[in-house]
PDB file of C-alpha atoms and ligand atoms in Angstrom:
ATOM      1  CA  UNK Q   1    -112.964  26.541 -78.286  1.00  0.00           C
ATOM      2  CA  UNK Q   2    -110.831  23.458 -78.337  1.00  0.00           C
ATOM      3  CA  UNK Q   3    -109.387  21.012 -75.912  1.00  0.00           C
ATOM      4  CA  UNK Q   4    -105.625  21.187 -75.814  1.00  0.00           C
ATOM      5  CA  UNK Q   5    -103.233  18.281 -75.268  1.00  0.00           C
ATOM      6  CA  UNK Q   6    -101.813  18.327 -71.729  1.00  0.00           C
ATOM      7  CA  UNK Q   7     -98.077  17.736 -71.420  1.00  0.00           C
ATOM      8  CA  UNK Q   8     -97.152  14.814 -69.188  1.00  0.00           C
ATOM      9  CA  UNK Q   9     -94.188  14.833 -66.837  1.00  0.00           C
ATOM     10  CA  UNK Q  10     -91.212  14.663 -67.509  1.00  0.00           C
ATOM     11  CA  UNK Q  11     -91.834  16.816 -70.582  1.00  0.00           C
ATOM     12  CA  UNK Q  12     -89.137  19.537 -70.424  1.00  0.00           C
ATOM     13  CA  UNK Q  13     -91.839  22.208 -70.813  1.00  0.00           C
ATOM     14  CA  UNK Q  14     -92.891  21.383 -67.254  1.00  0.00           C
ATOM     15  CA  UNK Q  15     -89.431  22.210 -65.923  1.00  0.00           C
ATOM     16  CA  UNK Q  16     -88.986  25.574 -67.652  1.00  0.00           C
ATOM     17  CA  UNK Q  17     -89.201  29.032 -66.099  1.00  0.00           C
ATOM     18  CA  UNK Q  18     -92.045  30.785 -67.914  1.00  0.00           C
ATOM     19  CA  UNK Q  19     -91.761  34.303 -69.317  1.00  0.00           C
ATOM     20  CA  UNK Q  20     -94.057  37.250 -68.509  1.00  0.00           C
ATOM     21  CA  UNK Q  21     -97.123  37.845 -70.637  1.00  0.00           C
ATOM     22  CA  UNK Q  22     -97.011  41.036 -72.702  1.00  0.00           C
ATOM     23  CA  UNK Q  23     -99.767  42.634 -74.747  1.00  0.00           C
ATOM     24  CA  UNK Q  24    -100.661  39.558 -76.787  1.00  0.00           C
ATOM     25  CA  UNK Q  25    -104.311  38.568 -77.128  1.00  0.00           C
ATOM     26  CA  UNK Q  26    -104.920  35.563 -74.913  1.00  0.00           C
ATOM     27  CA  UNK Q  27    -108.706  35.327 -75.308  1.00  0.00           C
ATOM     28  CA  UNK Q  28    -108.636  32.133 -77.348  1.00  0.00           C
ATOM     29  CA  UNK Q  29    -105.929  30.489 -75.259  1.00  0.00           C
ATOM     30  CA  UNK Q  30    -107.765  31.218 -71.987  1.00  0.00           C
ATOM     31  CA  UNK Q  31    -111.067  29.835 -73.330  1.00  0.00           C
ATOM     32  CA  UNK Q  32    -109.263  26.704 -74.525  1.00  0.00           C
ATOM     33  CA  UNK Q  33    -107.488  26.316 -71.188  1.00  0.00           C
ATOM     34  CA  UNK Q  34    -110.786  26.454 -69.273  1.00  0.00           C
ATOM     35  CA  UNK Q  35    -112.362  23.920 -71.623  1.00  0.00           C
ATOM     36  CA  UNK Q  36    -109.337  21.641 -71.257  1.00  0.00           C
ATOM     37  CA  UNK Q  37    -109.317  21.990 -67.453  1.00  0.00           C
ATOM     38  CA  UNK Q  38    -113.026  21.232 -66.985  1.00  0.00           C
ATOM     39  CA  UNK Q  39    -112.881  18.287 -69.409  1.00  0.00           C
ATOM     40  CA  UNK Q  40    -109.805  16.730 -67.812  1.00  0.00           C
ATOM     41  CA  UNK Q  41    -111.383  17.136 -65.161  1.00  0.00           C
ATOM     42  CA  UNK Q  42    -109.261  19.406 -63.003  1.00  0.00           C
ATOM     43  CA  UNK Q  43    -109.390  22.491 -60.819  1.00  0.00           C
ATOM     44  CA  UNK Q  44    -106.390  24.326 -62.221  1.00  0.00           C
ATOM     45  CA  UNK Q  45    -104.321  24.443 -65.385  1.00  0.00           C
ATOM     46  CA  UNK Q  46    -101.183  26.450 -66.068  1.00  0.00           C
ATOM     47  CA  UNK Q  47    -100.149  27.558 -69.558  1.00  0.00           C
ATOM     48  CA  UNK Q  48     -96.927  25.485 -69.603  1.00  0.00           C
ATOM     49  CA  UNK Q  49     -99.063  22.354 -69.120  1.00  0.00           C
ATOM     50  CA  UNK Q  50    -100.415  22.986 -72.623  1.00  0.00           C
ATOM     51  CA  UNK Q  51     -97.029  23.922 -74.017  1.00  0.00           C
ATOM     52  CA  UNK Q  52     -97.284  27.717 -73.710  1.00  0.00           C
ATOM     53  CA  UNK Q  53     -94.320  28.830 -71.611  1.00  0.00           C
ATOM     54  CA  UNK Q  54     -95.933  32.027 -70.322  1.00  0.00           C
ATOM     55  CA  UNK Q  55     -96.960  33.224 -66.892  1.00  0.00           C
ATOM     56  CA  UNK Q  56    -100.666  32.566 -66.679  1.00  0.00           C
ATOM     57  CA  UNK Q  57    -102.991  29.975 -65.268  1.00  0.00           C
ATOM     58  CA  UNK Q  58    -106.700  29.314 -64.949  1.00  0.00           C
ATOM     59  CA  UNK Q  59    -108.395  27.730 -61.981  1.00  0.00           C
ATOM     60  CA  UNK Q  60    -111.756  26.977 -60.474  1.00  0.00           C
ATOM     61  CA  UNK Q  61    -111.380  25.604 -56.968  1.00  0.00           C
ATOM     62  CA  UNK Q  62    -115.086  24.943 -56.338  1.00  0.00           C
ATOM     63  CA  UNK Q  63    -116.810  23.783 -59.516  1.00  0.00           C
ATOM     64  CA  UNK Q  64    -116.960  20.123 -58.550  1.00  0.00           C
ATOM     65  CA  UNK Q  65    -118.981  20.794 -55.375  1.00  0.00           C
ATOM     66  CA  UNK Q  66    -120.545  24.207 -55.713  1.00  0.00           C
ATOM     67  CA  UNK Q  67    -121.095  27.057 -58.147  1.00  0.00           C
ATOM     68  CA  UNK Q  68    -117.896  27.667 -60.007  1.00  0.00           C
ATOM     69  CA  UNK Q  69    -115.432  30.442 -59.232  1.00  0.00           C
ATOM     70  CA  UNK Q  70    -113.394  30.677 -62.432  1.00  0.00           C
ATOM     71  CA  UNK Q  71    -110.274  32.741 -62.064  1.00  0.00           C
ATOM     72  CA  UNK Q  72    -107.584  33.761 -64.557  1.00  0.00           C
ATOM     73  CA  UNK Q  73    -104.261  34.923 -63.191  1.00  0.00           C
ATOM     74  CA  UNK Q  74    -101.837  36.573 -65.606  1.00  0.00           C
ATOM     75  CA  UNK Q  75     -98.321  37.532 -64.443  1.00  0.00           C
ATOM     76  CA  UNK Q  76     -99.137  36.611 -60.822  1.00  0.00           C
ATOM     77  CA  UNK Q  77     -96.766  37.822 -58.109  1.00  0.00           C
ATOM     78  CA  UNK Q  78     -96.851  36.365 -54.619  1.00  0.00           C
ATOM     79  CA  UNK Q  79     -96.810  39.153 -52.024  1.00  0.00           C
ATOM     80  CA  UNK Q  80     -96.746  37.098 -48.831  1.00  0.00           C
ATOM     81  CA  UNK Q  81     -97.423  33.716 -47.310  1.00  0.00           C
ATOM     82  CA  UNK Q  82     -99.112  33.029 -43.984  1.00  0.00           C
ATOM     83  CA  UNK Q  83     -96.945  31.560 -41.239  1.00  0.00           C
ATOM     84  CA  UNK Q  84     -98.945  28.344 -40.832  1.00  0.00           C
ATOM     85  CA  UNK Q  85     -98.186  25.378 -43.082  1.00  0.00           C
ATOM     86  CA  UNK Q  86     -99.931  22.074 -43.561  1.00  0.00           C
ATOM     87  CA  UNK Q  87     -99.598  19.027 -45.803  1.00  0.00           C
ATOM     88  CA  UNK Q  88    -102.275  18.242 -48.368  1.00  0.00           C
ATOM     89  CA  UNK Q  89    -102.746  15.736 -51.180  1.00  0.00           C
ATOM     90  CA  UNK Q  90    -102.292  17.268 -54.621  1.00  0.00           C
ATOM     91  CA  UNK Q  91    -103.040  15.724 -57.971  1.00  0.00           C
ATOM     92  CA  UNK Q  92    -101.717  17.204 -61.207  1.00  0.00           C
ATOM     93  CA  UNK Q  93    -103.117  16.844 -64.712  1.00  0.00           C
ATOM     94  CA  UNK Q  94     -99.527  16.447 -65.922  1.00  0.00           C
ATOM     95  CA  UNK Q  95     -98.819  13.625 -63.442  1.00  0.00           C
ATOM     96  CA  UNK Q  96    -101.902  11.412 -63.728  1.00  0.00           C
ATOM     97  CA  UNK Q  97    -102.398   8.675 -61.176  1.00  0.00           C
ATOM     98  CA  UNK Q  98    -100.383  10.369 -58.425  1.00  0.00           C
ATOM     99  CA  UNK Q  99    -101.500  12.181 -55.286  1.00  0.00           C
ATOM    100  CA  UNK Q 100     -98.489  13.803 -53.635  1.00  0.00           C
ATOM    101  CA  UNK Q 101     -98.614  15.109 -50.079  1.00  0.00           C
ATOM    102  CA  UNK Q 102     -97.152  18.619 -50.303  1.00  0.00           C
ATOM    103  CA  UNK Q 103     -96.416  20.923 -47.370  1.00  0.00           C
ATOM    104  CA  UNK Q 104     -97.532  24.490 -48.104  1.00  0.00           C
ATOM    105  CA  UNK Q 105     -98.487  27.723 -46.336  1.00  0.00           C
ATOM    106  CA  UNK Q 106    -102.231  27.749 -45.622  1.00  0.00           C
ATOM    107  CA  UNK Q 107    -102.693  31.344 -46.810  1.00  0.00           C
ATOM    108  CA  UNK Q 108    -101.236  33.333 -49.663  1.00  0.00           C
ATOM    109  CA  UNK Q 109    -101.593  36.943 -50.815  1.00  0.00           C
ATOM    110  CA  UNK Q 110    -100.794  37.936 -54.350  1.00  0.00           C
ATOM    111  CA  UNK Q 111    -101.405  40.366 -57.167  1.00  0.00           C
ATOM    112  CA  UNK Q 112    -102.156  39.427 -60.757  1.00  0.00           C
ATOM    113  CA  UNK Q 113    -103.575  40.788 -63.978  1.00  0.00           C
ATOM    114  CA  UNK Q 114    -107.068  39.681 -64.936  1.00  0.00           C
ATOM    115  CA  UNK Q 115    -108.173  38.898 -68.482  1.00  0.00           C
ATOM    116  CA  UNK Q 116    -108.489  42.668 -69.197  1.00  0.00           C
ATOM    117  CA  UNK Q 117    -104.941  43.183 -67.845  1.00  0.00           C
ATOM    118  CA  UNK Q 118    -106.225  45.108 -64.841  1.00  0.00           C
ATOM    119  CA  UNK Q 119    -104.178  44.504 -61.718  1.00  0.00           C
ATOM    120  CA  UNK Q 120    -106.057  42.717 -58.955  1.00  0.00           C
ATOM    121  CA  UNK Q 121    -104.956  41.606 -55.535  1.00  0.00           C
ATOM    122  CA  UNK Q 122    -106.336  39.227 -52.974  1.00  0.00           C
ATOM    123  CA  UNK Q 123    -105.695  36.813 -50.150  1.00  0.00           C
ATOM    124  CA  UNK Q 124    -106.692  33.163 -50.317  1.00  0.00           C
ATOM    125  CA  UNK Q 125    -106.898  30.300 -47.872  1.00  0.00           C
ATOM    126  CA  UNK Q 126    -108.009  26.680 -47.842  1.00  0.00           C
ATOM    127  CA  UNK Q 127    -108.075  24.754 -51.074  1.00  0.00           C
ATOM    128  CA  UNK Q 128    -107.842  27.877 -53.239  1.00  0.00           C
ATOM    129  CA  UNK Q 129    -104.555  28.865 -51.552  1.00  0.00           C
ATOM    130  CA  UNK Q 130    -103.144  25.408 -52.241  1.00  0.00           C
ATOM    131  CA  UNK Q 131    -104.357  25.408 -55.846  1.00  0.00           C
ATOM    132  CA  UNK Q 132    -102.846  28.854 -56.518  1.00  0.00           C
ATOM    133  CA  UNK Q 133     -99.474  27.796 -55.128  1.00  0.00           C
ATOM    134  CA  UNK Q 134     -99.548  24.600 -57.196  1.00  0.00           C
ATOM    135  CA  UNK Q 135    -100.309  26.508 -60.408  1.00  0.00           C
ATOM    136  CA  UNK Q 136     -97.791  29.231 -59.575  1.00  0.00           C
ATOM    137  CA  UNK Q 137     -95.154  26.511 -59.182  1.00  0.00           C
ATOM    138  CA  UNK Q 138     -95.831  25.442 -62.774  1.00  0.00           C
ATOM    139  CA  UNK Q 139     -94.873  28.955 -63.949  1.00  0.00           C
ATOM    140  CA  UNK Q 140     -91.578  28.500 -62.093  1.00  0.00           C
ATOM    141  CA  UNK Q 141     -90.958  25.137 -63.754  1.00  0.00           C
ATOM    142  CA  UNK Q 142     -91.788  23.163 -60.598  1.00  0.00           C
ATOM    143  CA  UNK Q 143     -94.124  20.203 -60.132  1.00  0.00           C
ATOM    144  CA  UNK Q 144     -95.295  18.437 -56.970  1.00  0.00           C
ATOM    145  CA  UNK Q 145     -92.339  16.018 -57.166  1.00  0.00           C
ATOM    146  CA  UNK Q 146     -90.004  18.976 -56.674  1.00  0.00           C
ATOM    147  CA  UNK Q 147     -91.714  19.786 -53.336  1.00  0.00           C
ATOM    148  CA  UNK Q 148     -91.165  16.330 -51.806  1.00  0.00           C
ATOM    149  CA  UNK Q 149     -88.407  14.884 -49.669  1.00  0.00           C
ATOM    150  CA  UNK Q 150     -86.044  12.624 -51.645  1.00  0.00           C
ATOM    151  CA  UNK Q 151     -87.672   9.537 -50.113  1.00  0.00           C
ATOM    152  CA  UNK Q 152     -91.227  10.689 -50.847  1.00  0.00           C
ATOM    153  CA  UNK Q 153     -90.208  11.707 -54.352  1.00  0.00           C
ATOM    154  CA  UNK Q 154     -88.767   8.284 -55.116  1.00  0.00           C
ATOM    155  CA  UNK Q 155     -91.984   6.677 -53.885  1.00  0.00           C
ATOM    156  CA  UNK Q 156     -94.221   9.057 -55.871  1.00  0.00           C
ATOM    157  CA  UNK Q 157     -92.200   8.626 -59.053  1.00  0.00           C
ATOM    158  CA  UNK Q 158     -92.525   4.848 -58.680  1.00  0.00           C
ATOM    159  CA  UNK Q 159     -96.307   5.228 -58.314  1.00  0.00           C
ATOM    160  CA  UNK Q 160     -96.342   7.368 -61.449  1.00  0.00           C
ATOM    161  CA  UNK Q 161     -94.226   4.868 -63.398  1.00  0.00           C
ATOM    162  CA  UNK Q 162     -96.572   2.092 -62.330  1.00  0.00           C
ATOM    163  CA  UNK Q 163     -99.583   4.161 -63.447  1.00  0.00           C
ATOM    164  CA  UNK Q 164     -97.993   4.824 -66.863  1.00  0.00           C
ATOM    165  CA  UNK Q 165     -97.236   1.126 -67.354  1.00  0.00           C
ATOM    166  CA  UNK Q 166    -100.685  -0.028 -66.293  1.00  0.00           C
ATOM    167  CA  UNK Q 167    -102.462   2.494 -68.522  1.00  0.00           C
ATOM    168  CA  UNK Q 168    -100.220   1.949 -71.556  1.00  0.00           C
TER     169      UNK Q 168
HETATM  170 ZN1   ZN P   1    -100.157  20.597 -61.833  1.00  0.00          ZN
END
């Protein structure tokens, strides 16, 4: 296993629509992505964040507080969203130093392939639902900035710029 470098916004890899995963062996990549995510530390990591422009992500919404619930989603497809929405602060390993308040549906149902390429489906709420939508956005080439109003985006980008300058 190895820790992978995490692309930082505005790397163009973070704004690219990712392609479906085929039959390729992802065992090593997935292990490396988990190691990278836990070390960062973070709760989710999408393949494009480590420069692999394919439709998969890893997440573990609970490991910081409770026993972990590691999850790999390959070729995820969103089936439906709940009708309720709420704002919530989201960090991103590719946008360090920024918490962006993003409005999202509170529940999401989707199907995905697990590490053995078996199709699974499930419904999620709470933090897991938010995390899944955040990681799914990465596969679409979207980051939290893209979910903000123009005013909030300008403010968040300024915060990010300030963080980059102060940590340089
Ligand atoms: Zn992110």
